Amino acid sequence: MADLSCTIAGIPSLNPFWLASAPPTDKKVNVTRAFRAGWGGVVWKTLGIDPPVVNVSSRYGVHHDTNRHALGINNIELISDRPLAVNLQEIRECREEFPDHVIIGSMMAPIEERAWKDLAVRIAEAGVHGLELNLGCPHGMCERGMGSAIGQVPEMVEQVTRWVKQAVDIPVFTKLTPNITNILWSAEAAKRGGADAVSLINTVNSIVSVDLDAMAPTPVVDGKGTHGGYCGSAVKPIALNMVAEIARNPFTADLEISGIGGITTWRDAAEFIALGANGVQVCTAAMLYGFRVVEEMADGLSQWMDEKGVTSLSQLHRMAVPNVVNWNDLNMAYDVKARIDPDMCIECGRCYIACEDTSHQAITMTDLGNGRKRLEVIDAECVGCNLCSITCPVPDCITFERVDAGTQSVTWPDHPLNPQRLVAAE
Amino acid sequence: MTHSVPSLPVISADGHPLTAAQIEQNFSDLHPCLTDLQAMAESNRCLYCYDAPCVTACPTSIDIPGFIRRISTGNPDGAARTILSSNILGGTCARVCPTEVLCQQACVRNRAEDTPVEIGRLQRYAVDHLLENRAAPYPFVRAAETGRRIAVVGAGPAGLACAHALAVNGHSVTLFEAKPKPGGLNEYGLAAYKMTGGFAQQEVDFVLAIGGITIEYGRPLGPDLTLEALRQDFDAVFLGVGLGETNDLGLSGEDKAGVVDAIDFIAGLRQSDDLPSYCSAASVVVIGGGNTAIDAAVQAKRLGAEEVTLVYRRGPQQMGATAYEQDLAATNGVVIRHWAKPVEIKGNGHVEGLVFERTRLDAGRLTDTGRRFEIAADLVLKAIGQSLAPAALSGLTLHGGKIVVDADGQTSLLGVYAGGDCIASGQDLTVQAVEDGKRAAKAIHAALSASQC
């Protein structure tokens, strides 16, 4: 089996699977169970300055599909609501009992130098491997000038990171909020502040549903609701893009990345690592299924690496980054057409109606008269949009065949139909 | 997932006859209504096909993907409205349709997975939900009274469907029913474990709730209610009279006690309020190969008969009963014997047994082999088919013992329409009867509307 050990911001880890700072890492009892289940590390639930926060009752909302599968959940919970000393004592005990496992201390403070530095030192003294600066929480804490209220201002991201780096000599992870217009602004700020790594994404600001009886956003707290932090598999695409942007941006390309956002399966983890993450953090999957999910994640990743001949995570790291380009760098001569395998097709007609109603009218559905149908692609109309294969319930039934010669490559800036190119030529 | 496995009958644990409670248990719902959780899981298996083959396979063309999506998106009453707008007896059809040869056979899930979406059970879930939701408004609105009057003969599935559709369009309907209760075979003919809890009458009440329909009971077609008189008194006539006569074996001794028509056995059972006392026969022989034969045999077994043998003169492929029904009989402990026909009824006054002769196919013809065997029986149930009672139908063109109708369901007499088992559609199914009634109602409404101009 492939070796899953890795190093993140100079911290060696048994595997790339850490639990993100959240309810699953709030207490020693959770963390102990997580380490025994196979997680390589945890980022302890965010610690603040005493007195501890007070949480409300009813804290999570959910975006279910029609089969009650949780696509994503959101939360309006604040940071750890236990005294700092209790948390630090439990961190010490966990470090002692599990010396090979990683514990990162997540922290949050008001935008004051002394507050950040004092808290950082206290947590570092508990023996954590590193600190993660929570600059992303999009609910509650931001109303008190913390969390995303800091993370949304690049200058503050840089300042806070610098303060903490000045105070401690352990690796510092700056955790970024996705609730911004350009992730590079905050990532670059973190780097300028001296961050050893960035962790992203924090939760996405959201209302996951409205209780139509209470006429209030969920979770409903005595008839009212508020926006919360969205997480789970639904946010993975947002996270992947932000990770990739940082990984391919020359100024931030050498920043270590702890990838977070809807990671549920080994494949999700592989994708984050291939796009530049050095390790990953998981929360929602554990909250939905329990800590045991790490077993299938580790086994699946290792199995896939063996099949691909990838022997280490450092080899997988950034493998896909060179292939993430700007739209203007795509080859416009590339041309694919959908191919529907008649032997695999179950004749549900979904591809037909999707293409007919909403795409390019490129699929015909012929009644064969014997209760059977034949679905075929009209090459002249097919633009290779993929919608048919997306809607098809049968894996691999609809594939795409390259029909251009494969010898030509032309990008939009050089394309003959690009009016800017003509203007430039004049 | 929720793949239907019918509930099995209770078998005596000690060799003593079944107790009354056990027999009652044997007549509980064969397939109970799906729970909310089961309905959620099963409805999510539907792929929401476009131009879905299940719709084509349904004689009443219910928008199946549409109603299932309504279930999966938390709108079961909307699902029921979708069903009932195509099939007003969707509740019965959900219980008794041979879905394995109709919608569920066509389900695309069969192609790759061999397990169709359980459309019938989802349909029942939706319709039951609406019927039990007292807050739900009646899903149909009757058009303004047209002043037109239509006679519908027979308050079975065809007649009820026709009457409802006509009433929706504002016409007034008088339903003439021979029996003391409405529902036709829904009330008198289907197996009790498929129609539990008085559902047939509940459904009739729902149909009649549209208004504009009156029923006269004990009014069969005959000297006191002639077709001619109906034609004169009403603007149109619909005949949903079913098949009034049962076929005989043509053997001497058929009048012995204990030799009865399966259809009467089932009707009596359906009307019985004391099932444990309904039948004390120990050895039952059922003759026939259709769904009525299966219904009779399985119910006899569930009533506690020690031995139930179903004898059919041909093989399983030729049986009118679907493979599912044949399996149901087998899992209920009914012994099915193929390729044998009765040749002699034994007994002195009361039947004691039957002698059968083995048959076989020779060049496509059923021939006798001369080899015989005997089965003891204290009850013989004949289920070899029914036929039209033609006496009161003079003036109508018949073919093959059925009323001939055109594409609109109109008979050879102008303004007289027919549907259900009495016409030559070839499908003796509740769902087909509903479609026949619906089709005729549409034609009658069109004809009456045109004549108004």
mmCIF file with all atom_site columns, C-alpha atoms in Angstrom, chain A residues 267-395:
data_model
loop_
_atom_site.group_PDB
_atom_site.id
_atom_site.type_symbol
_atom_site.label_atom_id
_atom_site.label_alt_id
_atom_site.label_comp_id
_atom_site.label_asym_id
_atom_site.label_entity_id
_atom_site.label_seq_id
_atom_site.pdbx_PDB_ins_code
_atom_site.Cartn_x
_atom_site.Cartn_y
_atom_site.Cartn_z
_atom_site.occupancy
_atom_site.B_iso_or_equiv
_atom_site.pdbx_formal_charge
_atom_site.auth_seq_id
_atom_site.auth_comp_id
_atom_site.auth_asym_id
_atom_site.auth_atom_id
_atom_site.pdbx_PDB_model_num
ATOM 1   C CA . ARG A 1 267 ? -11.139 11.004 -4.308  1.00 0.00 ? 267 ARG A CA 1
ATOM 2   C CA . ASP A 1 268 ? -11.942 14.434 -2.913  1.00 0.00 ? 268 ASP A CA 1
ATOM 3   C CA . ALA A 1 269 ? -8.701  14.315 -0.942  1.00 0.00 ? 269 ALA A CA 1
ATOM 4   C CA . ALA A 1 270 ? -6.698  13.253 -3.991  1.00 0.00 ? 270 ALA A CA 1
ATOM 5   C CA . GLU A 1 271 ? -8.164  16.132 -5.964  1.00 0.00 ? 271 GLU A CA 1
ATOM 6   C CA . PHE A 1 272 ? -7.239  18.714 -3.329  1.00 0.00 ? 272 PHE A CA 1
ATOM 7   C CA . ILE A 1 273 ? -3.684  17.363 -3.095  1.00 0.00 ? 273 ILE A CA 1
ATOM 8   C CA . ALA A 1 274 ? -3.320  17.267 -6.878  1.00 0.00 ? 274 ALA A CA 1
ATOM 9   C CA . LEU A 1 275 ? -4.374  20.913 -6.979  1.00 0.00 ? 275 LEU A CA 1
ATOM 10  C CA . GLY A 1 276 ? -1.752  21.951 -4.457  1.00 0.00 ? 276 GLY A CA 1
ATOM 11  C CA . ALA A 1 277 ? -2.909  20.981 -0.960  1.00 0.00 ? 277 ALA A CA 1
ATOM 12  C CA . ASN A 1 278 ? -0.192  19.440 1.229   1.00 0.00 ? 278 ASN A CA 1
ATOM 13  C CA . GLY A 1 279 ? -2.804  17.854 3.436   1.00 0.00 ? 279 GLY A CA 1
ATOM 14  C CA . VAL A 1 280 ? -6.534  18.055 3.981   1.00 0.00 ? 280 VAL A CA 1
ATOM 15  C CA . GLN A 1 281 ? -8.938  18.838 6.770   1.00 0.00 ? 281 GLN A CA 1
ATOM 16  C CA . VAL A 1 282 ? -12.326 17.206 7.135   1.00 0.00 ? 282 VAL A CA 1
ATOM 17  C CA . CYS A 1 283 ? -15.290 18.119 9.246   1.00 0.00 ? 283 CYS A CA 1
ATOM 18  C CA . THR A 1 284 ? -18.724 17.527 7.739   1.00 0.00 ? 284 THR A CA 1
ATOM 19  C CA . ALA A 1 285 ? -18.058 13.966 6.608   1.00 0.00 ? 285 ALA A CA 1
ATOM 20  C CA . ALA A 1 286 ? -17.055 13.059 10.143  1.00 0.00 ? 286 ALA A CA 1
ATOM 21  C CA . MET A 1 287 ? -20.064 14.860 11.561  1.00 0.00 ? 287 MET A CA 1
ATOM 22  C CA . LEU A 1 288 ? -22.387 12.980 9.241   1.00 0.00 ? 288 LEU A CA 1
ATOM 23  C CA . TYR A 1 289 ? -20.826 9.516  9.468   1.00 0.00 ? 289 TYR A CA 1
ATOM 24  C CA . GLY A 1 290 ? -18.533 9.446  12.478  1.00 0.00 ? 290 GLY A CA 1
ATOM 25  C CA . PHE A 1 291 ? -14.752 9.292  12.715  1.00 0.00 ? 291 PHE A CA 1
ATOM 26  C CA . ARG A 1 292 ? -14.589 5.837  11.073  1.00 0.00 ? 292 ARG A CA 1
ATOM 27  C CA . VAL A 1 293 ? -14.894 7.419  7.586   1.00 0.00 ? 293 VAL A CA 1
ATOM 28  C CA . VAL A 1 294 ? -11.170 8.072  7.693   1.00 0.00 ? 294 VAL A CA 1
ATOM 29  C CA . GLU A 1 295 ? -10.556 4.351  7.209   1.00 0.00 ? 295 GLU A CA 1
ATOM 30  C CA . GLU A 1 296 ? -12.229 4.286  3.785   1.00 0.00 ? 296 GLU A CA 1
ATOM 31  C CA . MET A 1 297 ? -10.611 7.581  2.848   1.00 0.00 ? 297 MET A CA 1
ATOM 32  C CA . ALA A 1 298 ? -7.125  6.332  3.683   1.00 0.00 ? 298 ALA A CA 1
ATOM 33  C CA . ASP A 1 299 ? -7.687  2.932  2.100   1.00 0.00 ? 299 ASP A CA 1
ATOM 34  C CA . GLY A 1 300 ? -9.187  4.386  -1.054  1.00 0.00 ? 300 GLY A CA 1
ATOM 35  C CA . LEU A 1 301 ? -6.430  6.938  -1.507  1.00 0.00 ? 301 LEU A CA 1
ATOM 36  C CA . SER A 1 302 ? -3.760  4.329  -0.968  1.00 0.00 ? 302 SER A CA 1
ATOM 37  C CA . GLN A 1 303 ? -5.452  1.897  -3.358  1.00 0.00 ? 303 GLN A CA 1
ATOM 38  C CA . TRP A 1 304 ? -5.729  4.536  -6.065  1.00 0.00 ? 304 TRP A CA 1
ATOM 39  C CA . MET A 1 305 ? -2.112  5.590  -5.617  1.00 0.00 ? 305 MET A CA 1
ATOM 40  C CA . ASP A 1 306 ? -1.012  1.959  -5.987  1.00 0.00 ? 306 ASP A CA 1
ATOM 41  C CA . GLU A 1 307 ? -3.047  1.587  -9.166  1.00 0.00 ? 307 GLU A CA 1
ATOM 42  C CA . LYS A 1 308 ? -1.577  4.781  -10.595 1.00 0.00 ? 308 LYS A CA 1
ATOM 43  C CA . GLY A 1 309 ? 1.963   4.021  -9.502  1.00 0.00 ? 309 GLY A CA 1
ATOM 44  C CA . VAL A 1 310 ? 2.013   7.092  -7.289  1.00 0.00 ? 310 VAL A CA 1
ATOM 45  C CA . THR A 1 311 ? 4.230   6.130  -4.398  1.00 0.00 ? 311 THR A CA 1
ATOM 46  C CA . SER A 1 312 ? 4.007   9.163  -2.165  1.00 0.00 ? 312 SER A CA 1
ATOM 47  C CA . LEU A 1 313 ? 1.792   12.143 -1.501  1.00 0.00 ? 313 LEU A CA 1
ATOM 48  C CA . SER A 1 314 ? 4.641   14.483 -2.373  1.00 0.00 ? 314 SER A CA 1
ATOM 49  C CA . GLN A 1 315 ? 4.525   12.939 -5.837  1.00 0.00 ? 315 GLN A CA 1
ATOM 50  C CA . LEU A 1 316 ? 0.770   13.533 -6.096  1.00 0.00 ? 316 LEU A CA 1
ATOM 51  C CA . HIS A 1 317 ? 1.120   17.050 -4.709  1.00 0.00 ? 317 HIS A CA 1
ATOM 52  C CA . ARG A 1 318 ? 0.474   19.712 -7.393  1.00 0.00 ? 318 ARG A CA 1
ATOM 53  C CA . MET A 1 319 ? 0.184   17.070 -10.136 1.00 0.00 ? 319 MET A CA 1
ATOM 54  C CA . ALA A 1 320 ? -2.820  18.852 -11.669 1.00 0.00 ? 320 ALA A CA 1
ATOM 55  C CA . VAL A 1 321 ? -1.643  22.411 -11.063 1.00 0.00 ? 321 VAL A CA 1
ATOM 56  C CA . PRO A 1 322 ? 0.134   22.844 -14.427 1.00 0.00 ? 322 PRO A CA 1
ATOM 57  C CA . ASN A 1 323 ? -3.124  21.936 -16.137 1.00 0.00 ? 323 ASN A CA 1
ATOM 58  C CA . VAL A 1 324 ? -5.142  24.662 -14.464 1.00 0.00 ? 324 VAL A CA 1
ATOM 59  C CA . VAL A 1 325 ? -4.962  27.552 -16.896 1.00 0.00 ? 325 VAL A CA 1
ATOM 60  C CA . ASN A 1 326 ? -6.891  30.645 -17.829 1.00 0.00 ? 326 ASN A CA 1
ATOM 61  C CA . TRP A 1 327 ? -9.739  30.276 -20.280 1.00 0.00 ? 327 TRP A CA 1
ATOM 62  C CA . ASN A 1 328 ? -7.670  32.188 -22.812 1.00 0.00 ? 328 ASN A CA 1
ATOM 63  C CA . ASP A 1 329 ? -5.108  29.391 -22.758 1.00 0.00 ? 329 ASP A CA 1
ATOM 64  C CA . LEU A 1 330 ? -7.563  26.661 -23.787 1.00 0.00 ? 330 LEU A CA 1
ATOM 65  C CA . ASN A 1 331 ? -7.190  25.059 -27.197 1.00 0.00 ? 331 ASN A CA 1
ATOM 66  C CA . MET A 1 332 ? -10.199 26.107 -29.250 1.00 0.00 ? 332 MET A CA 1
ATOM 67  C CA . ALA A 1 333 ? -9.419  23.608 -32.002 1.00 0.00 ? 333 ALA A CA 1
ATOM 68  C CA . TYR A 1 334 ? -10.204 20.746 -29.637 1.00 0.00 ? 334 TYR A CA 1
ATOM 69  C CA . ASP A 1 335 ? -13.559 19.236 -30.597 1.00 0.00 ? 335 ASP A CA 1
ATOM 70  C CA . VAL A 1 336 ? -15.456 16.392 -28.935 1.00 0.00 ? 336 VAL A CA 1
ATOM 71  C CA . LYS A 1 337 ? -18.788 14.774 -29.730 1.00 0.00 ? 337 LYS A CA 1
ATOM 72  C CA . ALA A 1 338 ? -21.014 12.781 -27.422 1.00 0.00 ? 338 ALA A CA 1
ATOM 73  C CA . ARG A 1 339 ? -21.230 9.039  -28.012 1.00 0.00 ? 339 ARG A CA 1
ATOM 74  C CA . ILE A 1 340 ? -24.143 7.127  -26.518 1.00 0.00 ? 340 ILE A CA 1
ATOM 75  C CA . ASP A 1 341 ? -23.449 3.423  -26.022 1.00 0.00 ? 341 ASP A CA 1
ATOM 76  C CA . PRO A 1 342 ? -26.660 1.709  -27.172 1.00 0.00 ? 342 PRO A CA 1
ATOM 77  C CA . ASP A 1 343 ? -25.843 -1.429 -25.180 1.00 0.00 ? 343 ASP A CA 1
ATOM 78  C CA . MET A 1 344 ? -25.532 0.508  -21.920 1.00 0.00 ? 344 MET A CA 1
ATOM 79  C CA . CYS A 1 345 ? -28.358 2.963  -22.602 1.00 0.00 ? 345 CYS A CA 1
ATOM 80  C CA . ILE A 1 346 ? -31.471 2.277  -20.526 1.00 0.00 ? 346 ILE A CA 1
ATOM 81  C CA . GLU A 1 347 ? -33.542 4.607  -22.714 1.00 0.00 ? 347 GLU A CA 1
ATOM 82  C CA . CYS A 1 348 ? -34.686 6.968  -19.978 1.00 0.00 ? 348 CYS A CA 1
ATOM 83  C CA . GLY A 1 349 ? -34.636 9.908  -22.388 1.00 0.00 ? 349 GLY A CA 1
ATOM 84  C CA . ARG A 1 350 ? -32.998 12.227 -19.888 1.00 0.00 ? 350 ARG A CA 1
ATOM 85  C CA . CYS A 1 351 ? -30.149 13.178 -22.226 1.00 0.00 ? 351 CYS A CA 1
ATOM 86  C CA . TYR A 1 352 ? -32.602 13.826 -25.009 1.00 0.00 ? 352 TYR A CA 1
ATOM 87  C CA . ILE A 1 353 ? -34.839 16.206 -23.106 1.00 0.00 ? 353 ILE A CA 1
ATOM 88  C CA . ALA A 1 354 ? -31.903 17.974 -21.463 1.00 0.00 ? 354 ALA A CA 1
ATOM 89  C CA . CYS A 1 355 ? -30.284 18.630 -24.830 1.00 0.00 ? 355 CYS A CA 1
ATOM 90  C CA . GLU A 1 356 ? -33.555 19.404 -26.584 1.00 0.00 ? 356 GLU A CA 1
ATOM 91  C CA . ASP A 1 357 ? -34.903 21.840 -23.996 1.00 0.00 ? 357 ASP A CA 1
ATOM 92  C CA . THR A 1 358 ? -31.768 23.471 -22.699 1.00 0.00 ? 358 THR A CA 1
ATOM 93  C CA . SER A 1 359 ? -28.833 22.837 -24.982 1.00 0.00 ? 359 SER A CA 1
ATOM 94  C CA . HIS A 1 360 ? -28.247 22.299 -28.654 1.00 0.00 ? 360 HIS A CA 1
ATOM 95  C CA . GLN A 1 361 ? -30.970 19.953 -29.937 1.00 0.00 ? 361 GLN A CA 1
ATOM 96  C CA . ALA A 1 362 ? -28.201 17.502 -30.747 1.00 0.00 ? 362 ALA A CA 1
ATOM 97  C CA . ILE A 1 363 ? -29.815 14.222 -29.673 1.00 0.00 ? 363 ILE A CA 1
ATOM 98  C CA . THR A 1 364 ? -32.543 12.324 -31.479 1.00 0.00 ? 364 THR A CA 1
ATOM 99  C CA . MET A 1 365 ? -34.824 9.854  -29.776 1.00 0.00 ? 365 MET A CA 1
ATOM 100 C CA . THR A 1 366 ? -36.322 7.337  -32.162 1.00 0.00 ? 366 THR A CA 1
ATOM 101 C CA . ASP A 1 367 ? -39.158 5.039  -31.186 1.00 0.00 ? 367 ASP A CA 1
ATOM 102 C CA . LEU A 1 368 ? -38.216 1.645  -32.554 1.00 0.00 ? 368 LEU A CA 1
ATOM 103 C CA . GLY A 1 369 ? -41.818 0.475  -32.301 1.00 0.00 ? 369 GLY A CA 1
ATOM 104 C CA . ASN A 1 370 ? -41.107 -2.484 -30.040 1.00 0.00 ? 370 ASN A CA 1
ATOM 105 C CA . GLY A 1 371 ? -41.166 -0.550 -26.811 1.00 0.00 ? 371 GLY A CA 1
ATOM 106 C CA . ARG A 1 372 ? -37.525 0.351  -27.343 1.00 0.00 ? 372 ARG A CA 1
ATOM 107 C CA . LYS A 1 373 ? -35.936 3.647  -28.232 1.00 0.00 ? 373 LYS A CA 1
ATOM 108 C CA . ARG A 1 374 ? -32.695 4.634  -29.860 1.00 0.00 ? 374 ARG A CA 1
ATOM 109 C CA . LEU A 1 375 ? -30.877 7.759  -28.725 1.00 0.00 ? 375 LEU A CA 1
ATOM 110 C CA . GLU A 1 376 ? -28.298 9.166  -31.105 1.00 0.00 ? 376 GLU A CA 1
ATOM 111 C CA . VAL A 1 377 ? -26.131 12.240 -31.333 1.00 0.00 ? 377 VAL A CA 1
ATOM 112 C CA . ILE A 1 378 ? -26.292 14.630 -34.262 1.00 0.00 ? 378 ILE A CA 1
ATOM 113 C CA . ASP A 1 379 ? -22.602 15.455 -34.624 1.00 0.00 ? 379 ASP A CA 1
ATOM 114 C CA . ALA A 1 380 ? -23.276 18.626 -36.555 1.00 0.00 ? 380 ALA A CA 1
ATOM 115 C CA . GLU A 1 381 ? -25.228 20.059 -33.618 1.00 0.00 ? 381 GLU A CA 1
ATOM 116 C CA . CYS A 1 382 ? -23.246 18.607 -30.701 1.00 0.00 ? 382 CYS A CA 1
ATOM 117 C CA . VAL A 1 383 ? -20.871 21.121 -29.116 1.00 0.00 ? 383 VAL A CA 1
ATOM 118 C CA . GLY A 1 384 ? -19.476 18.635 -26.606 1.00 0.00 ? 384 GLY A CA 1
ATOM 119 C CA . CYS A 1 385 ? -21.043 20.436 -23.643 1.00 0.00 ? 385 CYS A CA 1
ATOM 120 C CA . ASN A 1 386 ? -21.254 17.277 -21.449 1.00 0.00 ? 386 ASN A CA 1
ATOM 121 C CA . LEU A 1 387 ? -24.802 17.952 -20.270 1.00 0.00 ? 387 LEU A CA 1
ATOM 122 C CA . CYS A 1 388 ? -26.070 14.649 -21.661 1.00 0.00 ? 388 CYS A CA 1
ATOM 123 C CA . SER A 1 389 ? -23.471 12.638 -19.783 1.00 0.00 ? 389 SER A CA 1
ATOM 124 C CA . ILE A 1 390 ? -24.108 14.675 -16.643 1.00 0.00 ? 390 ILE A CA 1
ATOM 125 C CA . THR A 1 391 ? -27.806 13.849 -16.664 1.00 0.00 ? 391 THR A CA 1
ATOM 126 C CA . CYS A 1 392 ? -27.302 10.206 -17.726 1.00 0.00 ? 392 CYS A CA 1
ATOM 127 C CA . PRO A 1 393 ? -27.939 7.816  -14.801 1.00 0.00 ? 393 PRO A CA 1
ATOM 128 C CA . VAL A 1 394 ? -25.608 5.159  -16.208 1.00 0.00 ? 394 VAL A CA 1
ATOM 129 C CA . PRO A 1 395 ? -21.872 5.722  -15.632 1.00 0.00 ? 395 PRO A CA 1
#
